[in-house]
Amino acid sequence: MPNTDAEALIQAYYEAFNAKDVEGFLGLLTDDVVHDVNQGGREVGKAAFRAFLERMNRCYEEKIVDLFVMTNADGTRAAAEFTVLGVYLESDEGLPPAEGQRYSLPAGAFFEIRDGKVARISNTYNLNDWIRQVGG
């Protein structure tokens, strides 16, 4: 996959995320997608990713802005840097109570790409910064 295709895939990934297009989003993933959750565990498969998205959409209203995508020459790896603009809607397990707090969080992600789809995603952001912003 040329790196321009990889960049377009990652752009489409975040466009689907911003649109809350769960089916479109999941269509960009391999069936055995690996998701390394920031400061959490590793989840495998589309069913696990669907459950993650459902929790995210219930607890958070988020939009990705200032997206910058980088890829390697053969398009098998990509990285993205961006800002998450969000509102904390519903309390998430193990985190401070939700009261509609707004936040702006610098973040990044690393991707493995296989057969034109995302095969692995590892997200990273400063959880302590987020907790500080929501008043935890």
mmCIF file of C-alpha atoms in Angstrom, residues 6-136:
data_model
loop_
_atom_site.group_PDB
_atom_site.id
_atom_site.type_symbol
_atom_site.label_atom_id
_atom_site.label_comp_id
_atom_site.label_asym_id
_atom_site.label_seq_id
_atom_site.Cartn_x
_atom_site.Cartn_y
_atom_site.Cartn_z
ATOM 1 C CA ALA A 6 -2.135 4.852 4.196
ATOM 2 C CA GLU A 7 -2.533 8.567 4.887
ATOM 3 C CA ALA A 8 -5.985 8.562 3.257
ATOM 4 C CA LEU A 9 -6.976 5.544 5.400
ATOM 5 C CA ILE A 10 -6.007 7.316 8.620
ATOM 6 C CA GLN A 11 -7.781 10.511 7.507
ATOM 7 C CA ALA A 12 -10.918 8.423 6.814
ATOM 8 C CA TYR A 13 -10.557 6.748 10.237
ATOM 9 C CA TYR A 14 -10.739 10.097 12.036
ATOM 10 C CA GLU A 15 -13.479 11.422 9.746
ATOM 11 C CA ALA A 16 -15.614 8.393 10.665
ATOM 12 C CA PHE A 17 -14.779 8.936 14.344
ATOM 13 C CA ASN A 18 -15.823 12.593 14.177
ATOM 14 C CA ALA A 19 -19.045 11.663 12.369
ATOM 15 C CA LYS A 20 -19.809 8.924 14.951
ATOM 16 C CA ASP A 21 -20.162 6.596 11.956
ATOM 17 C CA VAL A 22 -19.587 3.355 13.864
ATOM 18 C CA GLU A 23 -20.203 1.049 10.882
ATOM 19 C CA GLY A 24 -18.006 3.134 8.591
ATOM 20 C CA PHE A 25 -15.333 3.250 11.283
ATOM 21 C CA LEU A 26 -15.413 -0.521 11.854
ATOM 22 C CA GLY A 27 -15.244 -1.059 8.082
ATOM 23 C CA LEU A 28 -11.762 0.478 8.129
ATOM 24 C CA LEU A 29 -10.471 -2.171 10.566
ATOM 25 C CA THR A 30 -9.274 -5.735 10.037
ATOM 26 C CA ASP A 31 -11.437 -8.393 11.715
ATOM 27 C CA ASP A 32 -8.559 -9.177 14.104
ATOM 28 C CA VAL A 33 -7.746 -5.534 14.877
ATOM 29 C CA VAL A 34 -5.596 -5.008 17.957
ATOM 30 C CA HIS A 35 -6.418 -1.971 20.098
ATOM 31 C CA ASP A 36 -3.956 -0.866 22.767
ATOM 32 C CA VAL A 37 -6.038 1.380 25.009
ATOM 33 C CA ASN A 38 -4.174 4.338 26.531
ATOM 34 C CA GLN A 39 -2.892 3.305 29.971
ATOM 35 C CA GLY A 40 -5.131 0.241 29.735
ATOM 36 C CA GLY A 41 -5.199 -3.228 28.299
ATOM 37 C CA ARG A 42 -5.067 -4.745 24.858
ATOM 38 C CA GLU A 43 -8.330 -5.585 23.122
ATOM 39 C CA VAL A 44 -8.565 -7.780 20.026
ATOM 40 C CA GLY A 45 -11.263 -7.942 17.353
ATOM 41 C CA LYS A 46 -14.032 -5.804 15.938
ATOM 42 C CA ALA A 47 -16.541 -6.828 18.628
ATOM 43 C CA ALA A 48 -14.246 -5.458 21.349
ATOM 44 C CA PHE A 49 -13.671 -2.290 19.340
ATOM 45 C CA ARG A 50 -17.438 -1.868 18.837
ATOM 46 C CA ALA A 51 -17.984 -2.123 22.620
ATOM 47 C CA PHE A 52 -15.204 0.441 23.162
ATOM 48 C CA LEU A 53 -16.821 2.855 20.673
ATOM 49 C CA GLU A 54 -20.247 2.414 22.279
ATOM 50 C CA ARG A 55 -18.817 3.302 25.707
ATOM 51 C CA MET A 56 -16.906 6.249 24.244
ATOM 52 C CA ASN A 57 -19.999 7.585 22.466
ATOM 53 C CA ARG A 58 -22.080 7.201 25.634
ATOM 54 C CA CYS A 59 -19.591 8.838 28.000
ATOM 55 C CA TYR A 60 -17.863 11.408 25.787
ATOM 56 C CA GLU A 61 -18.670 13.849 23.004
ATOM 57 C CA GLU A 62 -15.339 14.133 21.216
ATOM 58 C CA LYS A 63 -14.006 15.653 18.037
ATOM 59 C CA ILE A 64 -10.519 15.254 16.607
ATOM 60 C CA VAL A 65 -8.986 18.513 15.324
ATOM 61 C CA ASP A 66 -5.541 19.648 14.135
ATOM 62 C CA LEU A 67 -4.860 16.185 12.690
ATOM 63 C CA PHE A 68 -1.378 15.537 11.320
ATOM 64 C CA VAL A 69 -0.669 12.101 9.787
ATOM 65 C CA MET A 70 2.744 10.569 9.116
ATOM 66 C CA THR A 71 3.394 7.303 7.258
ATOM 67 C CA ASN A 72 6.344 5.109 6.407
ATOM 68 C CA ALA A 73 7.428 4.617 2.785
ATOM 69 C CA ASP A 74 5.562 1.355 2.154
ATOM 70 C CA GLY A 75 2.365 2.419 3.922
ATOM 71 C CA THR A 76 2.383 -0.337 6.550
ATOM 72 C CA ARG A 77 2.780 2.025 9.496
ATOM 73 C CA ALA A 78 1.307 5.403 10.346
ATOM 74 C CA ALA A 79 1.232 7.833 13.220
ATOM 75 C CA ALA A 80 -1.137 10.682 13.952
ATOM 76 C CA GLU A 81 -0.905 13.696 16.206
ATOM 77 C CA PHE A 82 -4.055 15.628 17.041
ATOM 78 C CA THR A 83 -6.098 17.459 19.639
ATOM 79 C CA VAL A 84 -9.192 15.940 21.218
ATOM 80 C CA LEU A 85 -11.915 18.491 21.987
ATOM 81 C CA GLY A 86 -14.445 16.906 24.266
ATOM 82 C CA VAL A 87 -17.281 17.031 26.724
ATOM 83 C CA TYR A 88 -17.497 14.456 29.518
ATOM 84 C CA LEU A 89 -21.149 13.362 29.357
ATOM 85 C CA GLU A 90 -21.548 10.307 31.571
ATOM 86 C CA SER A 91 -19.271 9.003 34.326
ATOM 87 C CA ASP A 92 -16.876 6.349 33.056
ATOM 88 C CA GLU A 93 -15.876 3.517 35.383
ATOM 89 C CA GLY A 94 -12.862 4.316 37.537
ATOM 90 C CA LEU A 95 -12.778 7.980 36.477
ATOM 91 C CA PRO A 96 -14.060 11.205 38.083
ATOM 92 C CA PRO A 97 -17.808 11.963 37.919
ATOM 93 C CA ALA A 98 -19.103 13.486 34.688
ATOM 94 C CA GLU A 99 -20.788 16.867 34.904
ATOM 95 C CA GLY A 100 -20.521 18.073 31.326
ATOM 96 C CA GLN A 101 -16.902 19.186 31.741
ATOM 97 C CA ARG A 102 -15.115 20.370 28.603
ATOM 98 C CA TYR A 103 -11.539 19.409 27.814
ATOM 99 C CA SER A 104 -8.860 19.882 25.185
ATOM 100 C CA LEU A 105 -6.262 17.152 25.122
ATOM 101 C CA PRO A 106 -3.173 16.681 22.935
ATOM 102 C CA ALA A 107 -2.976 13.056 21.806
ATOM 103 C CA GLY A 108 -1.364 10.677 19.381
ATOM 104 C CA ALA A 109 -1.874 7.267 17.849
ATOM 105 C CA PHE A 110 0.233 4.632 16.144
ATOM 106 C CA PHE A 111 -1.141 2.344 13.454
ATOM 107 C CA GLU A 112 -0.225 -0.884 11.724
ATOM 108 C CA ILE A 113 -1.853 -1.230 8.306
ATOM 109 C CA ARG A 114 -2.528 -4.530 6.558
ATOM 110 C CA ASP A 115 -4.423 -5.128 3.310
ATOM 111 C CA GLY A 116 -5.630 -1.519 3.212
ATOM 112 C CA LYS A 117 -7.133 -1.595 6.715
ATOM 113 C CA VAL A 118 -6.081 -0.686 10.245
ATOM 114 C CA ALA A 119 -4.738 -3.835 11.920
ATOM 115 C CA ARG A 120 -3.458 -2.215 15.126
ATOM 116 C CA ILE A 121 -4.047 1.082 16.881
ATOM 117 C CA SER A 122 -2.246 2.319 19.973
ATOM 118 C CA ASN A 123 -3.590 5.555 21.451
ATOM 119 C CA THR A 124 -1.633 7.782 23.781
ATOM 120 C CA TYR A 125 -2.524 10.870 25.794
ATOM 121 C CA ASN A 126 -1.824 12.254 29.248
ATOM 122 C CA LEU A 127 -4.550 10.800 31.470
ATOM 123 C CA ASN A 128 -3.456 12.958 34.431
ATOM 124 C CA ASP A 129 -3.942 16.087 32.295
ATOM 125 C CA TRP A 130 -7.447 14.917 31.359
ATOM 126 C CA ILE A 131 -8.302 14.211 35.010
ATOM 127 C CA ARG A 132 -7.010 17.663 35.978
ATOM 128 C CA GLN A 133 -9.178 19.267 33.265
ATOM 129 C CA VAL A 134 -12.366 17.508 34.372
ATOM 130 C CA GLY A 135 -11.687 18.369 38.007
ATOM 131 C CA GLY A 136 -10.825 14.943 39.331
#
